[in-house]
Short mmCIF file of C-alpha atoms and ligand atoms in Angstrom, two decimals:
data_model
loop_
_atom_site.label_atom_id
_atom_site.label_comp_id
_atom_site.label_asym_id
_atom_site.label_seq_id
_atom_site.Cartn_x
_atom_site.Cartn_y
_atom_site.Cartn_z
CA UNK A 1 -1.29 -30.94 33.15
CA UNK A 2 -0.05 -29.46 36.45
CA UNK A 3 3.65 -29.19 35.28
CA UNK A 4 5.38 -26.75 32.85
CA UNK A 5 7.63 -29.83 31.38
CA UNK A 6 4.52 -31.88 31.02
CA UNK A 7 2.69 -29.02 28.77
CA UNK A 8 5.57 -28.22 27.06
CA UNK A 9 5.79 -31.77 25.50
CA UNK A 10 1.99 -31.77 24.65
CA UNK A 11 2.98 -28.41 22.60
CA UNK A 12 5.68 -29.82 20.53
CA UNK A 13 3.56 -32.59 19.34
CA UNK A 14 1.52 -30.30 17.27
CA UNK A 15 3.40 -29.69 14.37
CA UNK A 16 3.61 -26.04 13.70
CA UNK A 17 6.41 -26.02 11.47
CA UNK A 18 6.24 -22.38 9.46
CA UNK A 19 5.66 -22.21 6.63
CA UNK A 20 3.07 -24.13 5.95
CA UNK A 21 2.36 -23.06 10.08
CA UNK A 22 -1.02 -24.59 10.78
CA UNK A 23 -1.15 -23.32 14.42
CA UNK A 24 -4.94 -23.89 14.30
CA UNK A 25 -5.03 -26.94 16.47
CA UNK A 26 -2.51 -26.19 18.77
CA UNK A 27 -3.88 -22.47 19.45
CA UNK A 28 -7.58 -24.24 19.85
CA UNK A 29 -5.33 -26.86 22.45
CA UNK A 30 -4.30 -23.99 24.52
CA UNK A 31 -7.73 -22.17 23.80
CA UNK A 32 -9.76 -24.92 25.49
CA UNK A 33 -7.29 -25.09 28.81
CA UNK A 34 -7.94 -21.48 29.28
CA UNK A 35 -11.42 -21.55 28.74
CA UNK A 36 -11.60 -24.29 31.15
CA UNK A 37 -9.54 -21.90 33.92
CA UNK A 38 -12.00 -19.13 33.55
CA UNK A 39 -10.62 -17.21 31.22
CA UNK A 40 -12.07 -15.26 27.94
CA UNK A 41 -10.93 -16.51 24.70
CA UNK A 42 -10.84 -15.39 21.30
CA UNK A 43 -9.34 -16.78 18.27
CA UNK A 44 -8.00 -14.78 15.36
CA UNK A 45 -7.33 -16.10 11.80
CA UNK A 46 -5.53 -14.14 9.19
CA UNK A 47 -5.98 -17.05 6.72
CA UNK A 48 -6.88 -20.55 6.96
CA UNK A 49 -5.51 -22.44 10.21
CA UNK A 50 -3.67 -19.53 10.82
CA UNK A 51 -4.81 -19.26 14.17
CA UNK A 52 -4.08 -16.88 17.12
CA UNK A 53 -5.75 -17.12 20.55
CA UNK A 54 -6.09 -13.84 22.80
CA UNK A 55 -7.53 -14.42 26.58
CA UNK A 56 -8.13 -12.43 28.66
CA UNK A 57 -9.09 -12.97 32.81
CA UNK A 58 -9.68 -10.13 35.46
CA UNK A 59 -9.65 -6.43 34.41
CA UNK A 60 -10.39 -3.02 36.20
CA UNK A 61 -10.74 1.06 35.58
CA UNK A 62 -7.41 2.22 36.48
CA UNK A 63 -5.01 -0.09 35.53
CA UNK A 64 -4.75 -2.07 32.21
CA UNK A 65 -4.02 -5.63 32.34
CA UNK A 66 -0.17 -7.58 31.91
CA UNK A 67 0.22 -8.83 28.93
CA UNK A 68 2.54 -12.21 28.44
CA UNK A 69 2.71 -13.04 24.93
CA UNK A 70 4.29 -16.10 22.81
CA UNK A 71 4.15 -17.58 19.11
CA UNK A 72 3.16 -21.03 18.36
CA UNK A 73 5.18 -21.47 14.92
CA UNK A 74 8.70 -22.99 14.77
CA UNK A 75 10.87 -22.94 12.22
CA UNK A 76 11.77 -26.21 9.67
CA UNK A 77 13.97 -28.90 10.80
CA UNK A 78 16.86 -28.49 8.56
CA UNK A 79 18.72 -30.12 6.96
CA UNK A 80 20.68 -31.39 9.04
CA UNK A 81 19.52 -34.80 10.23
CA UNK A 82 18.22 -35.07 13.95
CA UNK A 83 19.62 -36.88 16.56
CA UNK A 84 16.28 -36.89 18.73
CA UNK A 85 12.66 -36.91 17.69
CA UNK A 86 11.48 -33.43 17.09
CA UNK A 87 8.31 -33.55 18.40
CA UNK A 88 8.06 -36.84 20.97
CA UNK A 89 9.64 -34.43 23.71
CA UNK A 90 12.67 -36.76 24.26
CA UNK A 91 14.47 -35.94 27.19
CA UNK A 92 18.31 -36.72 28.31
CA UNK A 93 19.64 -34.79 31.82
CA UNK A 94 18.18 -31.45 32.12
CA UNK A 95 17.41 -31.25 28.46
CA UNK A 96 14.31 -31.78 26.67
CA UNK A 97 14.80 -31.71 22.82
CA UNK A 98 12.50 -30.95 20.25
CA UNK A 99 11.33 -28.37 17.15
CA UNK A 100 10.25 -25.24 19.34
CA UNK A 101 11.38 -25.95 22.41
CA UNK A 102 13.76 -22.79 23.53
CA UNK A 103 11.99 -20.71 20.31
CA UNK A 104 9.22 -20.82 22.51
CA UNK A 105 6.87 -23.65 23.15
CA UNK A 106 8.54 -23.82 26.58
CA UNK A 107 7.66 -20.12 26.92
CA UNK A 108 4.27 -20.74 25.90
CA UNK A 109 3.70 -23.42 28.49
CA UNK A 110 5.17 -21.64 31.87
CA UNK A 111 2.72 -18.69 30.92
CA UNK A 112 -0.18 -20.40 30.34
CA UNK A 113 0.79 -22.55 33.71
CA UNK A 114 1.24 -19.10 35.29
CA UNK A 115 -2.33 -17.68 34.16
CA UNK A 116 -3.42 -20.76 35.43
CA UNK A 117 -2.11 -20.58 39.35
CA UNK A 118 -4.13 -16.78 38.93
CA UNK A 119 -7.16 -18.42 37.47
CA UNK A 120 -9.30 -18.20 40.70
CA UNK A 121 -7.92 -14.39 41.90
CA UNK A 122 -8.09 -12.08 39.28
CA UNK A 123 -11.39 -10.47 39.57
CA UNK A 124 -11.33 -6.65 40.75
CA UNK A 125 -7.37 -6.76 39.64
CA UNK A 126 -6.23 -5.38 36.60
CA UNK A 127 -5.77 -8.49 35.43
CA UNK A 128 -3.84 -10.42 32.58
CA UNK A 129 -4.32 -10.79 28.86
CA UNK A 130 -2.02 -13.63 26.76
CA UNK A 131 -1.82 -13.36 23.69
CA UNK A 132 -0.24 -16.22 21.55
CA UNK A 133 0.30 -15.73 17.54
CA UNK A 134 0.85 -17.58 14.52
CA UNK A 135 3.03 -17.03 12.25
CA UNK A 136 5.69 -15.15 13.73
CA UNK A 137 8.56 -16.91 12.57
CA UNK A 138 10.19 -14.75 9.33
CA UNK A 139 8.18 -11.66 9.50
CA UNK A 140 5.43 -11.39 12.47
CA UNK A 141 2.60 -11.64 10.58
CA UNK A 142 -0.10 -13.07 12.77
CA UNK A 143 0.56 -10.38 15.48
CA UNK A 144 0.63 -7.96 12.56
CA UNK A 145 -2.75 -9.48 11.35
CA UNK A 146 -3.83 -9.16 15.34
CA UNK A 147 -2.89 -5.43 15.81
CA UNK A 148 -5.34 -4.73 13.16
CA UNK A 149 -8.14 -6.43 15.19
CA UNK A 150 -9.97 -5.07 17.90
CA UNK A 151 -9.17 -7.97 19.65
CA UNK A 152 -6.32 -6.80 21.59
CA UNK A 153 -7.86 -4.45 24.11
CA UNK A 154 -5.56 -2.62 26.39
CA UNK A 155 -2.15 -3.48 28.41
CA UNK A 156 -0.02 -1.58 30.61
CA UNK A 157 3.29 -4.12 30.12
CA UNK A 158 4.02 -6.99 28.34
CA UNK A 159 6.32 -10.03 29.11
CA UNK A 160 7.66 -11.73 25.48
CA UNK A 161 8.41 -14.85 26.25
CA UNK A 162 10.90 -15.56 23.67
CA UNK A 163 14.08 -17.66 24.77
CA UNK A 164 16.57 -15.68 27.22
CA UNK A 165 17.69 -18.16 29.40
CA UNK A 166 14.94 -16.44 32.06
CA UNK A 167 17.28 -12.83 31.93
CA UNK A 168 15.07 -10.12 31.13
CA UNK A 169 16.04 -8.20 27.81
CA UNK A 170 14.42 -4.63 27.70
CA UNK A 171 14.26 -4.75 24.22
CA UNK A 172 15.70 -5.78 20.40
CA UNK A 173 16.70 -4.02 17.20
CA UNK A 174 13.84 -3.42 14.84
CA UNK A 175 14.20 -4.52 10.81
CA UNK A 176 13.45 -3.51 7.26
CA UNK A 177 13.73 -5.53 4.63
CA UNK A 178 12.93 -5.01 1.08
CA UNK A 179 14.08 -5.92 -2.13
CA UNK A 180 15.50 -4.13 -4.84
CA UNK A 181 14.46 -4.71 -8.39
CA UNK A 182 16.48 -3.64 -11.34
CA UNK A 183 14.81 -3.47 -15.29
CA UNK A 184 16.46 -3.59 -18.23
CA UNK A 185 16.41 -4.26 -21.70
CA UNK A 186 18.14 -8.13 -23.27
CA UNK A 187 20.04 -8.65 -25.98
CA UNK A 188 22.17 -11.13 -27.52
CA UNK A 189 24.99 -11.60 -25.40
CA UNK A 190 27.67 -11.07 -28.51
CA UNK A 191 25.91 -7.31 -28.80
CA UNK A 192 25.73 -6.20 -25.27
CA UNK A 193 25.58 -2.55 -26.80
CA UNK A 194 21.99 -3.14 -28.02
CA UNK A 195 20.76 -4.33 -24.45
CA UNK A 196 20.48 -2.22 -20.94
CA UNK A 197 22.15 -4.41 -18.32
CA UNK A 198 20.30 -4.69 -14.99
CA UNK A 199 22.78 -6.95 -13.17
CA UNK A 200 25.70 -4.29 -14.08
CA UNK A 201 22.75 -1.89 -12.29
CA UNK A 202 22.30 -3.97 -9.33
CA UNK A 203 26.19 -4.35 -8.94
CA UNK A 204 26.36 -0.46 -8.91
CA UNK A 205 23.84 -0.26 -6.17
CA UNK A 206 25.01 -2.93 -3.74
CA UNK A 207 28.42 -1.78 -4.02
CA UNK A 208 26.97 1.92 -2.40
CA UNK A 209 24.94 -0.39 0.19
CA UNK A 210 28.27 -1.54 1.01
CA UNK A 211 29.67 1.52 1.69
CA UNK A 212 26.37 2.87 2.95
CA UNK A 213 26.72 5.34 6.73
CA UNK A 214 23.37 5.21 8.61
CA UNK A 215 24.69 8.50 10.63
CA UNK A 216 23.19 7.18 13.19
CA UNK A 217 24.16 7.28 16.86
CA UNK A 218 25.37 4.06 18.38
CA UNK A 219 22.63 2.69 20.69
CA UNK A 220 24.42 2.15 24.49
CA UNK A 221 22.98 -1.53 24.79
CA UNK A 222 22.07 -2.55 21.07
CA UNK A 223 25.20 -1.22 19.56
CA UNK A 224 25.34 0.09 15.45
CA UNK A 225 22.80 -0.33 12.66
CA UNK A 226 23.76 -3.11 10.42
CA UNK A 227 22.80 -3.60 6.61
CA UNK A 228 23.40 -6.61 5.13
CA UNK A 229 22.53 -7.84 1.25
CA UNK A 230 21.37 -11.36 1.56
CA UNK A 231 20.30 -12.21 -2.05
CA UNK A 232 21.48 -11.16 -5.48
CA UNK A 233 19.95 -12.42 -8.55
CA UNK A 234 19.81 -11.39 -12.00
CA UNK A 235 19.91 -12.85 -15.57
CA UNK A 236 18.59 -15.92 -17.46
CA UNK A 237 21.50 -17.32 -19.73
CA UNK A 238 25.15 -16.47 -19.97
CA UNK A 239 25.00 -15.31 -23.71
CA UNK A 240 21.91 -12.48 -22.96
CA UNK A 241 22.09 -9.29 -21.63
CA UNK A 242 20.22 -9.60 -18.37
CA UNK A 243 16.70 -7.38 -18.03
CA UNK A 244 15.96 -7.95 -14.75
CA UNK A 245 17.89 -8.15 -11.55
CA UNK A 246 16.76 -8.25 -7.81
CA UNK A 247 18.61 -7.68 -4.74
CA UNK A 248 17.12 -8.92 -1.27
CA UNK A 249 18.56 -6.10 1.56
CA UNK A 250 18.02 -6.75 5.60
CA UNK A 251 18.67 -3.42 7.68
CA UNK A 252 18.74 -3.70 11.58
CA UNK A 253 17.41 -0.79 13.30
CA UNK A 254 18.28 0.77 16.99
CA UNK A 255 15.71 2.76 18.65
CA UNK A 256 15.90 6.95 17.59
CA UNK A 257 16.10 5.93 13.97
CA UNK A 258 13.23 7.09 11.75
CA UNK A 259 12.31 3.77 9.53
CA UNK A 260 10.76 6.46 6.87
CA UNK A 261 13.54 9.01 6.38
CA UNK A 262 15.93 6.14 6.36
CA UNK A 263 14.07 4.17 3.70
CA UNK A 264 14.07 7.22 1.16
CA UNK A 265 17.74 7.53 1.79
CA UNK A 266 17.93 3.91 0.92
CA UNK A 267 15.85 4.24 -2.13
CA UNK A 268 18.13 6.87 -3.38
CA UNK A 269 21.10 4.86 -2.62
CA UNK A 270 19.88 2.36 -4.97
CA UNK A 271 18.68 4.21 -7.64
CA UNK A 272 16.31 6.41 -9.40
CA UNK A 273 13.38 4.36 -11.03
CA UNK A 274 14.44 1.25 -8.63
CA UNK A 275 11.14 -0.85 -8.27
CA UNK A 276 11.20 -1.37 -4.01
CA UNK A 277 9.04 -4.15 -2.74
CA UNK A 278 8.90 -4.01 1.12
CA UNK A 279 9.37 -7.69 2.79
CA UNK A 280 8.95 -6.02 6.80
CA UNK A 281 9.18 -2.74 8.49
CA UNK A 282 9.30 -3.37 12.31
CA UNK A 283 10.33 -1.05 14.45
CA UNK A 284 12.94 -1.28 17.45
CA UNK A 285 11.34 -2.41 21.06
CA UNK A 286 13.32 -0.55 23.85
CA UNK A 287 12.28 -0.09 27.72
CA UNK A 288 14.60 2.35 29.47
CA UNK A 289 16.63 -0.07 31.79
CA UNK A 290 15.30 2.48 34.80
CA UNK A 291 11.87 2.10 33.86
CA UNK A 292 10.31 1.34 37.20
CA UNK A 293 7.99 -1.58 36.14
CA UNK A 294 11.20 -3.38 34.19
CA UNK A 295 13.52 -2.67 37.69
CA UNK A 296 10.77 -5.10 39.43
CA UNK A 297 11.07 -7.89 36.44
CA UNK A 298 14.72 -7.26 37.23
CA UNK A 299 14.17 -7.73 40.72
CA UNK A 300 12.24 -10.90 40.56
CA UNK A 301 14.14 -12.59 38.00
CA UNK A 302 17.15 -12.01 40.46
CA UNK A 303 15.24 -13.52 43.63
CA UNK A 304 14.02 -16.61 41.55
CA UNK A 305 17.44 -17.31 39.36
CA UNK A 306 20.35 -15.88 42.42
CA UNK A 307 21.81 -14.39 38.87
CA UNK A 308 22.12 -10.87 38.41
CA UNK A 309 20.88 -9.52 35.40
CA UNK A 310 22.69 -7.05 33.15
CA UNK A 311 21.02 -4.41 30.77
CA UNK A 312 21.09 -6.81 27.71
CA UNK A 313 18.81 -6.54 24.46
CA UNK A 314 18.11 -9.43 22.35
CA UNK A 315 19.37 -9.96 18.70
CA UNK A 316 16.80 -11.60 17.08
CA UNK A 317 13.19 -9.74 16.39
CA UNK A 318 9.78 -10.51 17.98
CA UNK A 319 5.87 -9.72 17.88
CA UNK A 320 6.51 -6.78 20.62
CA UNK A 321 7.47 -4.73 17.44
CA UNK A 322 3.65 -5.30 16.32
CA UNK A 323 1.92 -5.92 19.80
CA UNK A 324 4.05 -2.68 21.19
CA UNK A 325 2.46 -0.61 18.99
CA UNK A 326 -0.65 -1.55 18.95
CA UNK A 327 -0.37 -1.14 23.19
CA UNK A 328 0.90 2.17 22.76
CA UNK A 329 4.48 1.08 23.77
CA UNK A 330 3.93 0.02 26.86
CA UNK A 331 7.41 -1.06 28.82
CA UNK A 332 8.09 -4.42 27.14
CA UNK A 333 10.63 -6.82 28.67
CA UNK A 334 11.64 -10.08 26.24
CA UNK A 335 11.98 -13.20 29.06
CA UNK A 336 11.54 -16.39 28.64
CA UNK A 337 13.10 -19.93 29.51
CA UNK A 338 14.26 -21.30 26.47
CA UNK A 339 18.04 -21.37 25.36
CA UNK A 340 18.81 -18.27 23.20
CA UNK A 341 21.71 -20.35 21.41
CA UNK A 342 19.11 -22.90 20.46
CA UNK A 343 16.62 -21.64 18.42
CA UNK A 344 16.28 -22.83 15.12
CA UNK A 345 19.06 -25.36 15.90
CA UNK A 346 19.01 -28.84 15.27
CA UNK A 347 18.65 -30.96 18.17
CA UNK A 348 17.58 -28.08 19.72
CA UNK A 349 16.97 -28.29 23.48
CA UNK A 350 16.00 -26.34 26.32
CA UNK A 351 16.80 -26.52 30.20
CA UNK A 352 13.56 -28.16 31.99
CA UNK A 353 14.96 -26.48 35.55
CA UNK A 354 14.98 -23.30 33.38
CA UNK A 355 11.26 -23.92 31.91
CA UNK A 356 9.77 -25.04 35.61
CA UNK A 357 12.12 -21.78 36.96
CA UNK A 358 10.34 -19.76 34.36
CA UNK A 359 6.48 -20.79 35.72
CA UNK A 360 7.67 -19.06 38.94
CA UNK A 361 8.71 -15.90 37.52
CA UNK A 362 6.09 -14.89 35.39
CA UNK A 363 3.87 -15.75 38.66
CA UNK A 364 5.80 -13.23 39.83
CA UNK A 365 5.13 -10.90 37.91
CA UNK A 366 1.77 -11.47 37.09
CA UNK A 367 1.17 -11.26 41.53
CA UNK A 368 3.04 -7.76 41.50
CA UNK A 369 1.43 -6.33 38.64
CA UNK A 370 -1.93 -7.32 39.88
CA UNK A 371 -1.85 -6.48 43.59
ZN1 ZN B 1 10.72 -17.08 18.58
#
């Protein structure tokens, strides 16, 4: 399996399709190849063939190890109906198409080709530790699960290899999300003043999340907090007065806000007595641009690509906001060869110039931080 193409296509056969996620056989797939290369693996499961893999080669005193981390879940097919066979690794041009390739099996496969290359010269180095999760598609839980382990150890960077077209992003919004439930009391729907309507109490409150003002400062790369109410529910026949109501609300987070003292402000916004069950709370990921650690990712992403890279962050969340913490937020770039635009499309596709590119960048980066 010398070539990142190759191991990419032996990823998306396993079917890791979240939820039900099963990652167990591909994580023990990728488990054995690093074994074989040297390195020291471990294998996490939150719950049954939930299965993350940590590994670890090299190591010294005074200088913790890089760590280059990826998820082996993708999301459902859709409904759309596919053009190309999800997991068979079709290829037409440049593209290779299939479930997880940009959202991140490509990602997965240049790093573990890159720990490979290293597999022979990392003793008396700090040294690298990959970490790949399960479940991270809608809500991180496996590196959530994993940040509760020992298992992690120590690292002094980390790569995400989540799909940026091989830019380096120094960071993403974090997220709460939580939903809102609203009680009651029914009634027949011809005596509506012998009932307590919740929906009428849920309509209050979403109409002041509308209108809600974070007061926060706009972040210079990420931009403004966003709110958004993406379910509403409430009710169980049109001639009762509804007792129950719930109300499904996704917050996006830029780095200075406090996830605590916003969350009571929220809670009040909604309502005294306002039952609040908590879906995620991640927190932003942010490296300062002039961080001297991401300047070199910069740097080598420029002399392997010829593109310049701008200070960009990425929209879309990712296990740094569990792994981050759990490192003691360590400078965190998000870089990785897959197609931003294409994850969780159908048909979706990713660049194989980009993915073999991408094998040669985190070798990069994985020589600088180790020499
Ligand atoms: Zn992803």
């Amino acid at each position: 399996m010398s070539d990142a193409v190759a191991l990419t296509k032996s990823l998306l056969r396993f079917d890791t399709i979240n939820p039900p996620g099963r990652e167990r056989d591909c994580a023990r797939f990728a488990g054995a190849m690093l074994q074989e290369w040297g390195f020291d693996v471990q294998y996490f499961e939150y719950s049954e063939e939930r299965t993350s893999v940590v590994a670890r080669l090299g190591g010294s005193e005074r200088k913790s190890p890089l760590c280059l981390t990826g998820h082996l879940d993708v999301v459902a097919l859709g409904s759309r109906k596919w053009s190309k066979d999800p997991f068979a690794g079709e290829t037409a041009g440049d593209k290779l198409y299939g479930r997880g390739v940009s959202d991140m099996k490509s990602g997965v496969a240049a790093m573990l080709l890159a720990a490979r290359s290293f597999s022979k010269s990392l003793s008396n180095t700090p040294g690298i530790v990959l970490v790949l999760t399960a479940a991270e598609e809608g809500g991180c839980i496996g590196s959530q699960h994993l940040a509760q382990t020992q298992l992690l150890g120590r690292a002094g960077a980390m790569v995400v290899g989540e799909p940026t077209g091989n830019l380096p992003f120094v960071g993403h919004k974090g997220s709460i999300k939580f939903y809102a439930r609203f009680k009651g009391k029914s009634a027949h729907g011809s005596m509506p003043e012998l009932g307590d309507n919740a929906v009428y109490k849920a309509a209050r409150a979403v109409a002041k999340l509308e209108a809600f003002s974070f007061k926060a400062k706009k972040h210079p790369v990420m931009g403004a907090p966003t709110l958004n109410v993406g379910t509403f529910q409430g009710g169980a026949g049109i001639n009762l007065v509804p007792d129950s109501a719930v109300v499904g609300v996704d917050i996006r987070t830029v780095p200075g806000m406090d996830h605590r003292k916003l969350l009571s402000r929220m809670k009040s916004a909604v309502g005294k007595g306002v039952e609040i069950e908590m879906q995620s709370d991640l927190d932003p990921v942010w490296t300062d641009p002039k961080n001297e650690w991401a300047q070199r990712v910069a740097e080598i992403c420029m002399d392997v690509t010829g593109k310049t890279p701008k200070t960009r962050a990425a929209t879309y969340m990712t296990d740094a906001a569990n792994l981050h913490k759990a490192y003691g937020r360590v400078p965190t770039v998000v870089l990785g060869p897959g197609e931003p635009g294409q994850a969780h499309q159908t048909d979706e596709y990713a660049s194989m110039e980009r993915i073999r590119e991408s094998v040669a960048i985190y070798e990069n980066l994985i020589k600088d931080w180790c020499s």
